[in-house]
Tab-separated table of C-alpha atoms and ligand atoms in Angstrom:
chain	number	residue	atom	x	y	z
D	109	UNK	CA	-22.214	-1.558	20.085
D	110	UNK	CA	-19.105	-1.337	22.359
D	111	UNK	CA	-15.512	-2.575	22.100
D	112	UNK	CA	-14.922	-5.073	24.895
D	113	UNK	CA	-11.270	-5.987	24.184
D	114	UNK	CA	-8.399	-6.043	21.708
D	115	UNK	CA	-6.081	-8.935	20.899
D	116	UNK	CA	-2.725	-8.594	19.033
D	117	UNK	CA	-1.128	-11.428	17.038
D	118	UNK	CA	2.406	-11.489	15.412
D	119	UNK	CA	3.057	-13.447	12.322
D	120	UNK	CA	6.133	-13.785	10.075
D	121	UNK	CA	5.505	-13.631	6.386
D	122	UNK	CA	8.562	-14.918	4.382
D	123	UNK	CA	8.910	-13.775	0.725
D	124	UNK	CA	8.397	-16.263	-2.139
D	125	UNK	CA	11.347	-14.670	-3.967
D	126	UNK	CA	13.554	-15.003	-0.803
D	127	UNK	CA	13.938	-11.273	-0.444
D	128	UNK	CA	12.677	-7.889	-1.551
D	129	UNK	CA	15.220	-5.227	-2.366
D	130	UNK	CA	14.721	-1.561	-3.154
D	131	UNK	CA	16.615	1.721	-3.128
D	132	UNK	CA	19.989	2.352	-1.495
D	133	UNK	CA	20.526	-1.471	-0.817
D	134	UNK	CA	17.554	-1.763	1.602
D	135	UNK	CA	16.095	-5.278	1.774
D	136	UNK	CA	13.633	-7.449	3.688
D	137	UNK	CA	13.627	-11.361	3.878
D	138	UNK	CA	10.800	-11.918	6.175
D	139	UNK	CA	7.947	-9.478	6.901
D	140	UNK	CA	6.937	-8.990	10.482
D	141	UNK	CA	3.148	-8.517	10.488
D	142	UNK	CA	0.678	-7.623	13.189
D	143	UNK	CA	-2.903	-8.694	13.262
D	144	UNK	CA	-5.449	-7.004	15.461
D	145	UNK	CA	-8.718	-8.527	16.680
D	146	UNK	CA	-11.301	-6.111	18.032
D	147	UNK	CA	-14.036	-7.830	20.106
D	148	UNK	CA	-17.418	-6.331	20.868
D	149	UNK	CA	-20.451	-6.728	23.219
D	150	UNK	CA	-22.485	-7.748	20.095
D	151	UNK	CA	-20.436	-10.929	19.662
D	152	UNK	CA	-18.858	-9.551	16.479
D	153	UNK	CA	-15.102	-9.530	16.057
D	154	UNK	CA	-13.276	-7.505	13.448
D	155	UNK	CA	-9.767	-8.044	12.130
D	156	UNK	CA	-7.088	-5.686	10.815
D	157	UNK	CA	-3.463	-5.981	9.875
D	158	UNK	CA	-0.402	-3.699	9.661
D	159	UNK	CA	2.932	-4.638	8.166
D	160	UNK	CA	5.638	-1.966	7.630
D	161	UNK	CA	8.080	-2.471	4.865
D	162	UNK	CA	10.859	-2.992	7.429
D	163	UNK	CA	11.989	-0.084	9.681
D	164	UNK	CA	13.780	2.007	6.945
D	165	UNK	CA	10.967	2.665	4.428
D	166	UNK	CA	8.454	4.955	6.225
D	167	UNK	CA	8.663	6.166	9.855
D	168	UNK	CA	7.140	2.866	11.010
D	169	UNK	CA	8.418	-0.474	12.295
D	170	UNK	CA	6.818	-3.723	13.299
D	171	UNK	CA	7.466	-3.646	17.039
D	172	UNK	CA	6.494	0.003	17.073
D	173	UNK	CA	3.099	-0.955	15.649
D	174	UNK	CA	2.555	-3.432	18.558
D	175	UNK	CA	3.748	-1.203	21.375
D	176	UNK	CA	1.658	1.569	19.942
D	177	UNK	CA	-1.508	-0.590	19.822
D	178	UNK	CA	-0.760	-1.618	23.426
D	179	UNK	CA	-0.617	2.042	24.454
D	180	UNK	CA	-3.732	2.984	22.434
D	181	UNK	CA	-6.150	0.047	22.567
D	182	UNK	CA	-7.078	0.139	26.268
D	183	UNK	CA	-8.328	3.657	25.778
D	184	UNK	CA	-10.777	2.530	23.138
D	185	UNK	CA	-12.547	-0.111	25.253
D	186	UNK	CA	-16.163	0.949	25.748
D	187	UNK	CA	-16.174	3.038	22.452
D	188	UNK	CA	-18.451	2.189	19.544
D	189	UNK	CA	-16.397	0.584	16.743
D	190	UNK	CA	-19.089	1.329	14.145
D	191	UNK	CA	-18.684	5.118	14.587
D	192	UNK	CA	-15.536	5.307	12.526
D	193	UNK	CA	-15.043	9.063	12.363
D	194	UNK	CA	-15.629	9.448	16.105
D	195	UNK	CA	-13.324	6.662	16.782
D	196	UNK	CA	-10.571	8.182	14.559
D	197	UNK	CA	-10.875	11.576	16.220
D	198	UNK	CA	-10.606	9.868	19.637
D	199	UNK	CA	-7.501	7.913	18.469
D	200	UNK	CA	-5.814	11.165	17.263
D	201	UNK	CA	-6.782	12.907	20.498
D	202	UNK	CA	-5.199	10.354	22.700
D	203	UNK	CA	-2.186	9.599	20.621
D	204	UNK	CA	-0.462	12.145	18.410
D	205	UNK	CA	0.820	10.941	15.093
D	206	UNK	CA	1.755	7.293	14.569
D	207	UNK	CA	-0.784	6.672	11.793
D	208	UNK	CA	0.484	3.075	11.229
D	209	UNK	CA	-0.373	2.169	14.866
D	210	UNK	CA	-4.024	3.221	14.304
D	211	UNK	CA	-4.385	1.580	10.826
D	212	UNK	CA	-5.064	-2.035	11.923
D	213	UNK	CA	-7.522	-0.953	14.604
D	214	UNK	CA	-9.439	1.210	12.128
D	215	UNK	CA	-9.393	-1.685	9.570
D	216	UNK	CA	-10.784	-4.134	12.212
D	217	UNK	CA	-13.552	-1.649	13.060
D	218	UNK	CA	-14.530	-1.303	9.337
D	219	UNK	CA	-14.739	-5.149	9.357
D	220	UNK	CA	-17.124	-4.990	12.373
D	221	UNK	CA	-19.202	-2.300	10.646
D	222	UNK	CA	-19.552	-4.449	7.570
D	223	UNK	CA	-20.562	-7.562	9.610
D	224	UNK	CA	-23.017	-5.513	11.614
D	225	UNK	CA	-24.552	-4.033	8.515
D	226	UNK	CA	-24.452	-7.310	6.526
D	227	UNK	CA	-22.497	-5.545	3.779
D	228	UNK	CA	-19.020	-5.786	2.300
D	229	UNK	CA	-16.659	-2.931	3.131
D	230	UNK	CA	-16.389	-1.923	-0.419
D	231	UNK	CA	-20.124	-0.995	-0.515
D	232	UNK	CA	-19.721	1.031	2.695
D	233	UNK	CA	-16.736	2.737	1.180
D	234	UNK	CA	-18.748	3.976	-1.747
D	235	UNK	CA	-19.782	1.118	-4.075
D	236	UNK	CA	-18.302	-1.524	-6.408
D	237	UNK	CA	-16.952	-0.333	-9.721
D	238	UNK	CA	-16.694	-3.056	-12.290
D	239	UNK	CA	-15.892	-6.732	-12.004
D	240	UNK	CA	-12.338	-6.447	-10.614
D	241	UNK	CA	-9.357	-4.093	-10.120
D	242	UNK	CA	-6.019	-3.941	-11.956
D	243	UNK	CA	-2.850	-4.940	-10.102
D	244	UNK	CA	0.821	-4.071	-10.486
D	245	UNK	CA	3.741	-6.344	-9.686
D	246	UNK	CA	6.648	-4.788	-7.795
D	247	UNK	CA	9.963	-5.997	-9.282
D	248	UNK	CA	12.642	-6.367	-6.545
D	249	UNK	CA	15.916	-4.602	-7.385
D	250	UNK	CA	18.297	-6.862	-9.190
D	251	UNK	CA	20.665	-6.592	-12.194
D	252	UNK	CA	18.826	-5.291	-15.392
D	253	UNK	CA	18.713	-8.578	-17.197
D	254	UNK	CA	17.373	-10.423	-14.112
D	255	UNK	CA	14.693	-7.830	-13.551
D	256	UNK	CA	13.606	-8.067	-17.261
D	257	UNK	CA	13.408	-11.887	-16.834
D	258	UNK	CA	11.275	-11.423	-13.670
D	259	UNK	CA	8.992	-9.052	-15.466
D	260	UNK	CA	8.638	-11.517	-18.263
D	261	UNK	CA	7.637	-14.285	-15.877
D	262	UNK	CA	5.082	-12.078	-14.105
D	263	UNK	CA	3.703	-10.903	-17.422
D	264	UNK	CA	3.117	-14.500	-18.325
D	265	UNK	CA	1.115	-14.834	-15.036
D	266	UNK	CA	-1.250	-12.031	-16.277
D	267	UNK	CA	0.204	-8.822	-14.907
D	268	UNK	CA	0.350	-5.754	-17.292
D	269	UNK	CA	1.566	-3.176	-14.912
D	270	UNK	CA	5.048	-3.263	-13.420
D	271	UNK	CA	6.892	-1.235	-10.778
D	272	UNK	CA	10.665	-1.451	-10.966
D	273	UNK	CA	12.637	-0.876	-7.814
D	274	UNK	CA	15.340	1.572	-8.906
D	275	UNK	CA	16.942	4.249	-6.695
D	276	UNK	CA	20.371	2.576	-7.150
D	277	UNK	CA	23.342	3.814	-9.221
D	278	UNK	CA	21.831	5.985	-12.068
D	279	UNK	CA	23.671	4.091	-14.832
D	280	UNK	CA	22.320	0.809	-13.543
D	281	UNK	CA	18.907	2.231	-13.224
D	282	UNK	CA	18.963	3.496	-16.771
D	283	UNK	CA	19.810	0.007	-17.877
D	284	UNK	CA	17.065	-1.494	-15.743
D	285	UNK	CA	14.420	0.825	-17.230
D	286	UNK	CA	15.473	0.278	-20.859
D	287	UNK	CA	15.946	-3.510	-20.534
D	288	UNK	CA	12.463	-3.965	-18.997
D	289	UNK	CA	10.627	-1.504	-21.418
D	290	UNK	CA	12.066	-3.377	-24.360
D	291	UNK	CA	10.270	-6.690	-23.459
D	292	UNK	CA	6.904	-4.992	-22.730
D	293	UNK	CA	3.972	-4.418	-25.069
D	294	UNK	CA	2.884	-0.799	-25.769
D	295	UNK	CA	-0.219	-1.127	-23.691
D	296	UNK	CA	1.715	-2.355	-20.673
D	297	UNK	CA	2.532	0.232	-18.031
D	298	UNK	CA	5.949	0.622	-16.502
D	299	UNK	CA	6.870	2.667	-13.350
D	300	UNK	CA	10.397	3.223	-12.153
D	301	UNK	CA	10.135	3.724	-8.440
D	302	UNK	CA	13.220	5.228	-6.869
D	303	UNK	CA	11.793	5.189	-3.359
D	304	UNK	CA	13.632	8.510	-2.478
D	305	UNK	CA	16.945	6.908	-3.514
D	306	UNK	CA	18.329	9.475	-5.930
D	307	UNK	CA	19.967	12.840	-5.267
D	308	UNK	CA	18.633	15.550	-7.593
D	309	UNK	CA	21.634	15.371	-9.965
D	310	UNK	CA	21.189	11.628	-10.174
D	311	UNK	CA	17.535	11.818	-10.760
D	312	UNK	CA	18.018	14.424	-13.568
D	313	UNK	CA	20.586	12.066	-15.283
D	314	UNK	CA	18.055	9.245	-15.214
D	315	UNK	CA	15.109	11.184	-16.508
D	316	UNK	CA	17.147	12.767	-19.209
D	317	UNK	CA	18.651	9.379	-20.311
D	318	UNK	CA	15.102	7.776	-20.478
D	319	UNK	CA	13.206	10.747	-21.885
D	320	UNK	CA	12.295	8.708	-25.051
D	321	UNK	CA	11.034	5.757	-23.001
D	322	UNK	CA	7.389	5.210	-22.026
D	323	UNK	CA	7.947	5.075	-18.252
D	324	UNK	CA	6.506	6.744	-15.125
D	325	UNK	CA	9.002	8.138	-12.537
D	326	UNK	CA	7.927	7.597	-8.921
D	327	UNK	CA	9.286	9.401	-5.868
D	328	UNK	CA	12.838	10.073	-7.251
D	329	UNK	CA	14.144	12.092	-4.250
D	330	UNK	CA	13.773	12.293	-0.510
D	331	UNK	CA	11.775	15.594	-0.052
D	332	UNK	CA	8.789	17.077	-1.664
D	333	UNK	CA	10.713	20.144	-2.994
D	334	UNK	CA	13.486	17.893	-4.462
D	335	UNK	CA	10.791	15.823	-6.269
D	336	UNK	CA	9.060	18.964	-7.491
D	337	UNK	CA	12.243	20.195	-8.953
D	338	UNK	CA	12.700	16.958	-10.985
D	339	UNK	CA	8.953	17.015	-11.930
D	340	UNK	CA	9.422	20.571	-13.406
D	341	UNK	CA	12.411	19.407	-15.501
D	342	UNK	CA	10.927	16.231	-17.097
D	343	UNK	CA	8.040	15.369	-19.434
D	344	UNK	CA	7.744	11.874	-18.076
D	345	UNK	CA	4.528	11.143	-16.132
D	346	UNK	CA	5.199	11.562	-12.375
D	347	UNK	CA	4.089	9.651	-9.246
D	348	UNK	CA	4.519	10.805	-5.657
D	349	UNK	CA	4.366	8.213	-2.788
D	350	UNK	CA	6.452	8.671	0.377
D	351	UNK	CA	5.760	12.416	0.668
D	352	UNK	CA	2.034	11.999	0.204
D	353	UNK	CA	0.910	11.123	3.705
D	354	UNK	CA	-2.015	13.417	4.402
D	355	UNK	CA	-4.841	15.403	2.817
D	356	UNK	CA	-2.747	18.527	3.130
D	357	UNK	CA	0.059	16.914	1.183
D	358	UNK	CA	-2.352	15.958	-1.605
D	359	UNK	CA	-3.783	19.565	-1.711
D	360	UNK	CA	-0.258	21.024	-1.837
D	361	UNK	CA	0.782	18.599	-4.543
D	362	UNK	CA	-2.375	19.371	-6.580
D	363	UNK	CA	-1.891	23.094	-6.245
D	364	UNK	CA	1.731	22.811	-7.387
D	365	UNK	CA	0.965	20.325	-10.276
D	366	UNK	CA	3.677	18.229	-8.557
D	367	UNK	CA	2.359	14.817	-9.763
D	368	UNK	CA	0.040	12.986	-12.195
D	369	UNK	CA	-0.589	9.965	-9.775
D	370	UNK	CA	-0.336	9.603	-6.086
D	371	UNK	CA	0.179	6.400	-4.091
D	372	UNK	CA	-2.097	6.067	-1.144
D	373	UNK	CA	-1.108	3.427	1.386
D	374	UNK	CA	-3.617	2.533	4.059
D	375	UNK	CA	-1.246	2.521	7.047
D	376	UNK	CA	0.583	5.637	5.756
D	377	UNK	CA	-2.674	7.529	6.209
D	378	UNK	CA	-3.746	5.786	9.378
D	379	UNK	CA	-6.366	3.314	8.240
D	380	UNK	CA	-9.282	2.927	5.794
D	381	UNK	CA	-11.205	5.931	7.112
D	382	UNK	CA	-8.402	8.431	6.293
D	383	UNK	CA	-7.323	6.470	3.107
D	384	UNK	CA	-10.962	6.831	1.941
D	385	UNK	CA	-10.898	10.465	2.609
D	386	UNK	CA	-7.689	10.943	0.659
D	387	UNK	CA	-9.127	8.738	-2.143
D	388	UNK	CA	-12.328	10.790	-2.370
D	389	UNK	CA	-10.332	13.980	-2.439
D	390	UNK	CA	-8.188	12.681	-5.350
D	391	UNK	CA	-11.303	11.663	-7.225
D	392	UNK	CA	-12.602	15.199	-6.720
D	393	UNK	CA	-9.282	16.741	-7.870
D	394	UNK	CA	-9.044	14.461	-10.909
D	395	UNK	CA	-5.832	12.678	-9.648
D	396	UNK	CA	-5.342	8.937	-10.372
D	397	UNK	CA	-4.106	6.709	-7.591
D	398	UNK	CA	-2.210	3.531	-6.701
D	399	UNK	CA	-4.187	2.150	-3.690
D	400	UNK	CA	-2.280	-0.228	-1.480
D	401	UNK	CA	-0.431	-0.485	1.804
D	402	UNK	CA	3.310	-0.694	2.817
D	403	UNK	CA	3.117	-4.560	2.905
D	404	UNK	CA	0.939	-7.320	4.397
D	405	UNK	CA	-0.733	-10.611	4.090
D	406	UNK	CA	-4.278	-11.766	3.422
D	407	UNK	CA	-6.053	-9.322	5.695
D	408	UNK	CA	-4.317	-6.157	4.246
D	409	UNK	CA	-4.941	-7.538	0.810
D	410	UNK	CA	-8.566	-7.803	1.480
D	411	UNK	CA	-8.659	-4.243	2.937
D	412	UNK	CA	-6.830	-3.049	-0.231
D	413	UNK	CA	-9.288	-4.794	-2.471
D	414	UNK	CA	-12.324	-3.139	-0.784
D	415	UNK	CA	-10.715	0.305	-1.051
D	416	UNK	CA	-9.579	-0.209	-4.636
D	417	UNK	CA	-12.895	-1.838	-5.760
D	418	UNK	CA	-14.929	1.095	-4.374
D	419	UNK	CA	-12.830	3.596	-6.414
D	420	UNK	CA	-14.098	4.796	-9.839
D	421	UNK	CA	-12.118	2.696	-12.359
D	422	UNK	CA	-10.621	5.534	-14.328
D	423	UNK	CA	-8.998	6.901	-11.120
D	424	UNK	CA	-7.466	3.550	-10.113
D	425	UNK	CA	-4.034	3.488	-11.582
D	426	UNK	CA	-3.047	0.218	-9.848
D	427	UNK	CA	-3.438	-1.782	-6.739
D	428	UNK	CA	-1.510	-4.674	-5.069
D	429	UNK	CA	-2.118	-8.256	-4.162
D	430	UNK	CA	0.483	-8.512	-1.353
D	431	UNK	CA	-0.709	-11.919	-0.319
D	432	UNK	CA	0.807	-13.401	-3.469
D	433	UNK	CA	4.298	-12.245	-2.612
D	434	UNK	CA	4.569	-14.168	0.596
D	435	UNK	CA	4.574	-17.884	1.515
D	436	UNK	CA	2.195	-17.759	4.407
D	437	UNK	CA	-1.599	-17.391	4.268
D	438	UNK	CA	-3.125	-15.949	7.478
D	439	UNK	CA	-6.786	-15.909	6.399
D	440	UNK	CA	-9.335	-17.618	4.191
D	441	UNK	CA	-11.564	-15.485	2.003
D	442	UNK	CA	-8.944	-13.053	0.878
D	443	UNK	CA	-8.849	-12.115	-2.822
D	444	UNK	CA	-6.663	-14.138	-5.104
D	445	UNK	CA	-5.251	-12.732	-8.384
D	446	UNK	CA	-6.709	-13.827	-11.666
D	447	UNK	CA	-4.978	-12.440	-14.842
D	448	UNK	CA	-3.337	-9.589	-13.056
D	449	UNK	CA	-6.589	-8.530	-11.420
D	450	UNK	CA	-8.492	-9.043	-8.151
D	451	UNK	CA	-11.942	-8.319	-6.756
D	452	UNK	CA	-13.199	-7.637	-3.280
D	453	UNK	CA	-15.206	-10.210	-1.379
D	454	UNK	CA	-19.038	-9.912	-1.535
D	455	UNK	CA	-19.192	-11.303	2.120
D	456	UNK	CA	-20.061	-8.915	4.959
D	457	UNK	CA	-17.097	-6.915	6.320
D	458	UNK	CA	-13.696	-7.577	4.879
D	459	UNK	CA	-14.832	-11.115	3.945
D	460	UNK	CA	-11.904	-12.901	5.596
D	461	UNK	CA	-11.658	-15.611	8.268
D	462	UNK	CA	-8.326	-15.660	10.120
D	463	UNK	CA	-6.476	-18.902	10.302
D	464	UNK	CA	-5.752	-19.069	14.131
D	465	UNK	CA	-3.609	-22.164	13.647
D	466	UNK	CA	-1.249	-19.866	11.727
D	467	UNK	CA	-1.576	-16.817	13.945
D	468	UNK	CA	-1.126	-18.747	17.174
D	469	UNK	CA	-2.021	-17.318	20.576
D	470	UNK	CA	-2.309	-13.555	21.035
D	471	UNK	CA	0.973	-11.932	22.202
D	472	UNK	CA	-1.060	-9.272	24.044
D	473	UNK	CA	-4.659	-8.544	24.890
D	474	UNK	CA	-6.738	-6.119	26.877
J	1850	LIG	MG1	6.363	3.746	-4.225
């Protein structure tokens, strides 16, 4: 099978809550998402999506995804989309870095492989564990009482795991963590994600102030070494996210006992091929994971569901249904949350059918 062409679509995904806010006053109102269609000489087309969390979260931004794809995609025409490892090595050879540029292309090629094989992507990624996968709800940064109220509302919808966006002023964050934990049940899980927003002295103040609270601390500071310093001075369970962007970073973290859980985002690693490799490494090392992406709509949610559903249940800390955060649906067949859980499609490939009336005409093609 050969790639005959690539199309790029741009779509705006407004947030149901109006905006999403996290550390240091960062905020997004409308997500700028990019959908990629990879066409083949077998008459099969595959679809992928990439949606950075604005330009200030990871070294990635929406227009950069599209210009990168325009640089890279013409060099893949004629290559076999079902040879995923070969394709990834080629992408890394012709473009250094920029994992988020490669993510949607790789995702679309997994969709093609699944359609060609007549199997869902989750089977090809290793198998299907259980009926469904557990989700968390990210709670946008607001005053403490408002966040507690939002958690209460999402809990009523079935979620049992919550990720509070902290990384603000330490005193406010201490209030946020305490106010939310108070309204949860003992079996509920709470994560305080600072998204690199604290300096070390601020992080130490927060972890000391909530030492008696059942809460996980996620990515308190900017660098790996700063996070490791906090990790070594707290007994709270610890999650690393932004600094975990490669197999090498996972191996270093495991060797230093730097975390209990890692967050693997598909586009942070460069696609499903590399996220799968990272996932399998974590399973081998005994490290639990949050499996997700930076953001996205129905296609990314479908890709996340296949990666999460093909992960041994005890290693899946949480996953995300991003399509429920936004007002716009871009594909049929994507998973929809039921009681705080979702399951991967049993259809071939990702199991999604893009809504071209929503995507509009391609903004670029080769
Ligand atoms: Mg995080």
